Amino acid sequence: MYIATARQAPAAGGTGRIAGNVLALGAVSLLTDVSSEMVTAILPLYLVLGLGFSPLQFGVLDGVHTGVTALVRVVGGHAADRWQRRKLVAGLGYGISALGKLGLLAAGTSATAMGLVLAGDRTGKGLRTAPRDALITLSSEPSALGRAFGVHRAMDTVGAFLGPLAAFCLLWTLPARYDVVFVVSFCFAVLGFLVLVLFVRDHRDVLPRVAVSLRSAFGLLRSTPFRRVCLVACGLGFLTLGDGFVYLLLQKKLDVEVAYIALLPLGTAGVYLLAAVPLGSLADRVGRWRIFLAGHVALFGAYLVLAGASGISLLVGVLVLHGLFYACTDGVLMAVAGPLMPDELRTSGLALLQTGQALARACSSVLFGALWTWFAW
């Protein structure tokens, strides 16, 4: 059994100082999210309303965008743990994603080429996410993990807020110039990569108590607490609708100008930004599972509002509940899982969890895209 008893996080606490490494990683994520969310915000507009892709094609691409990370997360997490090179593996992921922004320029109108470029971008995300989150857990006090992830996710969300705004301003100034959006996105990605190289400190002082191998990584699933976290996260992930579909449905029901799709993620990001730190600290005090599950209650509430409301109540209700969902779940899930595994397998374990969740959400995107196409919603 490869589950650590050291560094276990108590349910209460969360008042420790936020480590400089966490803040540096937050700055990297902020810049990278400006880059990635510039693209994400216009992708439904660009593919469905610009290039004429069907909802099924968009669902498949969204599934690729979400699920291809599963092909590299476990391998990347294992390599980061085995070599104790978490910063190196994360940096490789950030670099690949940056290059993917230029690949969008070359993809043209080809669904196949676009799928390959998005797969490359998600490969980069798959490589970087688990090492980054492992560095956050290794840099923080165990009792303050919820708060540390809340601060990191809040900084990340500043980028998620600025990205769509930047994309909208560019398209408002230069209509239909998606190439300009992709180039500016690339520049922000490069800045984030440079901050990682210059300011993030690796943790190579973890002394392995077990052999670091893929077998030992998958052996983490023999632990009932960690296996339960994975099963619940995957099951709920399958019931999670992709963000792109949420914004497309809002645009369809509200009948707003298509260019304003790029602004819809600002509502989600704004709520997430305001709520991430308070809810992360609350999770440290009242229990991280409770907050995680409460986030999914908020998500299902957003779906009910999307199905039954109209007008301003539809817009505000969906975006507020959607933002609360992310604030309650994104970093909190990593804070739940982190203490359930030894330091030397931390990256591998988080990669396993994130892989399962990504695969579940990819299946959900493809299924919903198919249903939308077949039933002509």
PDB file of N, CA, C and O in Angstrom, residues 1 3 219-234 289 340 353:
ATOM      1  N   MET A   1       0.856  -1.187   0.000  1.00  0.00           N
ATOM      2  CA  MET A   1       0.000   0.000   0.000  1.00  0.00           C
ATOM      3  C   MET A   1       0.887   1.229   0.000  1.00  0.00           C
ATOM      4  O   MET A   1       1.745   1.375   0.855  1.00  0.00           O
ATOM      5  N   ILE A   3       0.355   4.613   0.470  1.00  0.00           N
ATOM      6  CA  ILE A   3      -0.303   5.839   0.898  1.00  0.00           C
ATOM      7  C   ILE A   3       0.436   6.405   2.098  1.00  0.00           C
ATOM      8  O   ILE A   3       0.710   5.702   3.068  1.00  0.00           O
ATOM      9  N   GLY A 219      -0.663   1.579  -8.134  1.00  0.00           N
ATOM     10  CA  GLY A 219      -0.926   0.965  -6.843  1.00  0.00           C
ATOM     11  C   GLY A 219      -1.633   1.889  -5.872  1.00  0.00           C
ATOM     12  O   GLY A 219      -2.240   1.433  -4.902  1.00  0.00           O
ATOM     13  N   LEU A 220      -1.566   3.198  -6.122  1.00  0.00           N
ATOM     14  CA  LEU A 220      -2.299   4.139  -5.287  1.00  0.00           C
ATOM     15  C   LEU A 220      -3.791   3.849  -5.292  1.00  0.00           C
ATOM     16  O   LEU A 220      -4.496   4.145  -4.321  1.00  0.00           O
ATOM     17  N   LEU A 221      -4.292   3.280  -6.390  1.00  0.00           N
ATOM     18  CA  LEU A 221      -5.720   2.993  -6.502  1.00  0.00           C
ATOM     19  C   LEU A 221      -6.165   1.876  -5.572  1.00  0.00           C
ATOM     20  O   LEU A 221      -7.368   1.652  -5.415  1.00  0.00           O
ATOM     21  N   ARG A 222      -5.222   1.155  -4.966  1.00  0.00           N
ATOM     22  CA  ARG A 222      -5.589   0.124  -3.999  1.00  0.00           C
ATOM     23  C   ARG A 222      -6.034   0.728  -2.672  1.00  0.00           C
ATOM     24  O   ARG A 222      -6.626   0.040  -1.843  1.00  0.00           O
ATOM     25  N   SER A 223      -5.731   1.994  -2.485  1.00  0.00           N
ATOM     26  CA  SER A 223      -6.183   2.683  -1.279  1.00  0.00           C
ATOM     27  C   SER A 223      -7.646   3.088  -1.436  1.00  0.00           C
ATOM     28  O   SER A 223      -8.018   3.787  -2.374  1.00  0.00           O
ATOM     29  N   THR A 224      -8.478   2.660  -0.504  1.00  0.00           N
ATOM     30  CA  THR A 224      -9.912   2.977  -0.592  1.00  0.00           C
ATOM     31  C   THR A 224     -10.185   4.481  -0.626  1.00  0.00           C
ATOM     32  O   THR A 224     -10.983   4.936  -1.457  1.00  0.00           O
ATOM     33  N   PRO A 225      -9.551   5.308   0.228  1.00  0.00           N
ATOM     34  CA  PRO A 225      -9.853   6.752   0.176  1.00  0.00           C
ATOM     35  C   PRO A 225      -9.498   7.383  -1.167  1.00  0.00           C
ATOM     36  O   PRO A 225     -10.289   8.153  -1.728  1.00  0.00           O
ATOM     37  N   PHE A 226      -8.312   7.046  -1.712  1.00  0.00           N
ATOM     38  CA  PHE A 226      -7.922   7.648  -2.985  1.00  0.00           C
ATOM     39  C   PHE A 226      -8.793   7.115  -4.126  1.00  0.00           C
ATOM     40  O   PHE A 226      -9.191   7.872  -5.015  1.00  0.00           O
ATOM     41  N   ARG A 227      -9.094   5.811  -4.098  1.00  0.00           N
ATOM     42  CA  ARG A 227      -9.944   5.237  -5.142  1.00  0.00           C
ATOM     43  C   ARG A 227     -11.334   5.869  -5.120  1.00  0.00           C
ATOM     44  O   ARG A 227     -11.931   6.138  -6.158  1.00  0.00           O
ATOM     45  N   ARG A 228     -11.850   6.143  -3.913  1.00  0.00           N
ATOM     46  CA  ARG A 228     -13.167   6.768  -3.805  1.00  0.00           C
ATOM     47  C   ARG A 228     -13.148   8.169  -4.424  1.00  0.00           C
ATOM     48  O   ARG A 228     -14.087   8.559  -5.132  1.00  0.00           O
ATOM     49  N   VAL A 229     -12.071   8.924  -4.156  1.00  0.00           N
ATOM     50  CA  VAL A 229     -11.950  10.263  -4.746  1.00  0.00           C
ATOM     51  C   VAL A 229     -11.979  10.169  -6.276  1.00  0.00           C
ATOM     52  O   VAL A 229     -12.680  10.934  -6.955  1.00  0.00           O
ATOM     53  N   CYS A 230     -11.224   9.228  -6.827  1.00  0.00           N
ATOM     54  CA  CYS A 230     -11.161   9.081  -8.285  1.00  0.00           C
ATOM     55  C   CYS A 230     -12.517   8.706  -8.873  1.00  0.00           C
ATOM     56  O   CYS A 230     -12.944   9.259  -9.900  1.00  0.00           O
ATOM     57  N   LEU A 231     -13.212   7.759  -8.250  1.00  0.00           N
ATOM     58  CA  LEU A 231     -14.505   7.309  -8.776  1.00  0.00           C
ATOM     59  C   LEU A 231     -15.547   8.419  -8.733  1.00  0.00           C
ATOM     60  O   LEU A 231     -16.299   8.625  -9.697  1.00  0.00           O
ATOM     61  N   VAL A 232     -15.584   9.148  -7.627  1.00  0.00           N
ATOM     62  CA  VAL A 232     -16.559  10.241  -7.520  1.00  0.00           C
ATOM     63  C   VAL A 232     -16.243  11.342  -8.526  1.00  0.00           C
ATOM     64  O   VAL A 232     -17.144  11.852  -9.213  1.00  0.00           O
ATOM     65  N   ALA A 233     -14.962  11.694  -8.652  1.00  0.00           N
ATOM     66  CA  ALA A 233     -14.575  12.760  -9.586  1.00  0.00           C
ATOM     67  C   ALA A 233     -14.901  12.367 -11.026  1.00  0.00           C
ATOM     68  O   ALA A 233     -15.385  13.196 -11.818  1.00  0.00           O
ATOM     69  N   CYS A 234     -14.658  11.109 -11.382  1.00  0.00           N
ATOM     70  CA  CYS A 234     -14.942  10.652 -12.750  1.00  0.00           C
ATOM     71  C   CYS A 234     -16.442  10.599 -13.012  1.00  0.00           C
ATOM     72  O   CYS A 234     -16.917  10.996 -14.083  1.00  0.00           O
ATOM     73  N   TRP A 289     -14.453  17.810   1.112  1.00  0.00           N
ATOM     74  CA  TRP A 289     -15.463  17.057   0.376  1.00  0.00           C
ATOM     75  C   TRP A 289     -16.789  17.811   0.318  1.00  0.00           C
ATOM     76  O   TRP A 289     -17.480  17.803  -0.708  1.00  0.00           O
ATOM     77  N   LEU A 340      -3.512  12.271   0.391  1.00  0.00           N
ATOM     78  CA  LEU A 340      -3.793  10.833   0.372  1.00  0.00           C
ATOM     79  C   LEU A 340      -2.690  10.021  -0.274  1.00  0.00           C
ATOM     80  O   LEU A 340      -2.837   8.809  -0.449  1.00  0.00           O
ATOM     81  N   LEU A 353      -5.765  10.976 -11.174  1.00  0.00           N
ATOM     82  CA  LEU A 353      -7.058  11.576 -10.882  1.00  0.00           C
ATOM     83  C   LEU A 353      -7.506  12.496 -12.011  1.00  0.00           C
ATOM     84  O   LEU A 353      -8.653  12.436 -12.478  1.00  0.00           O
TER      85      LEU A 353
END
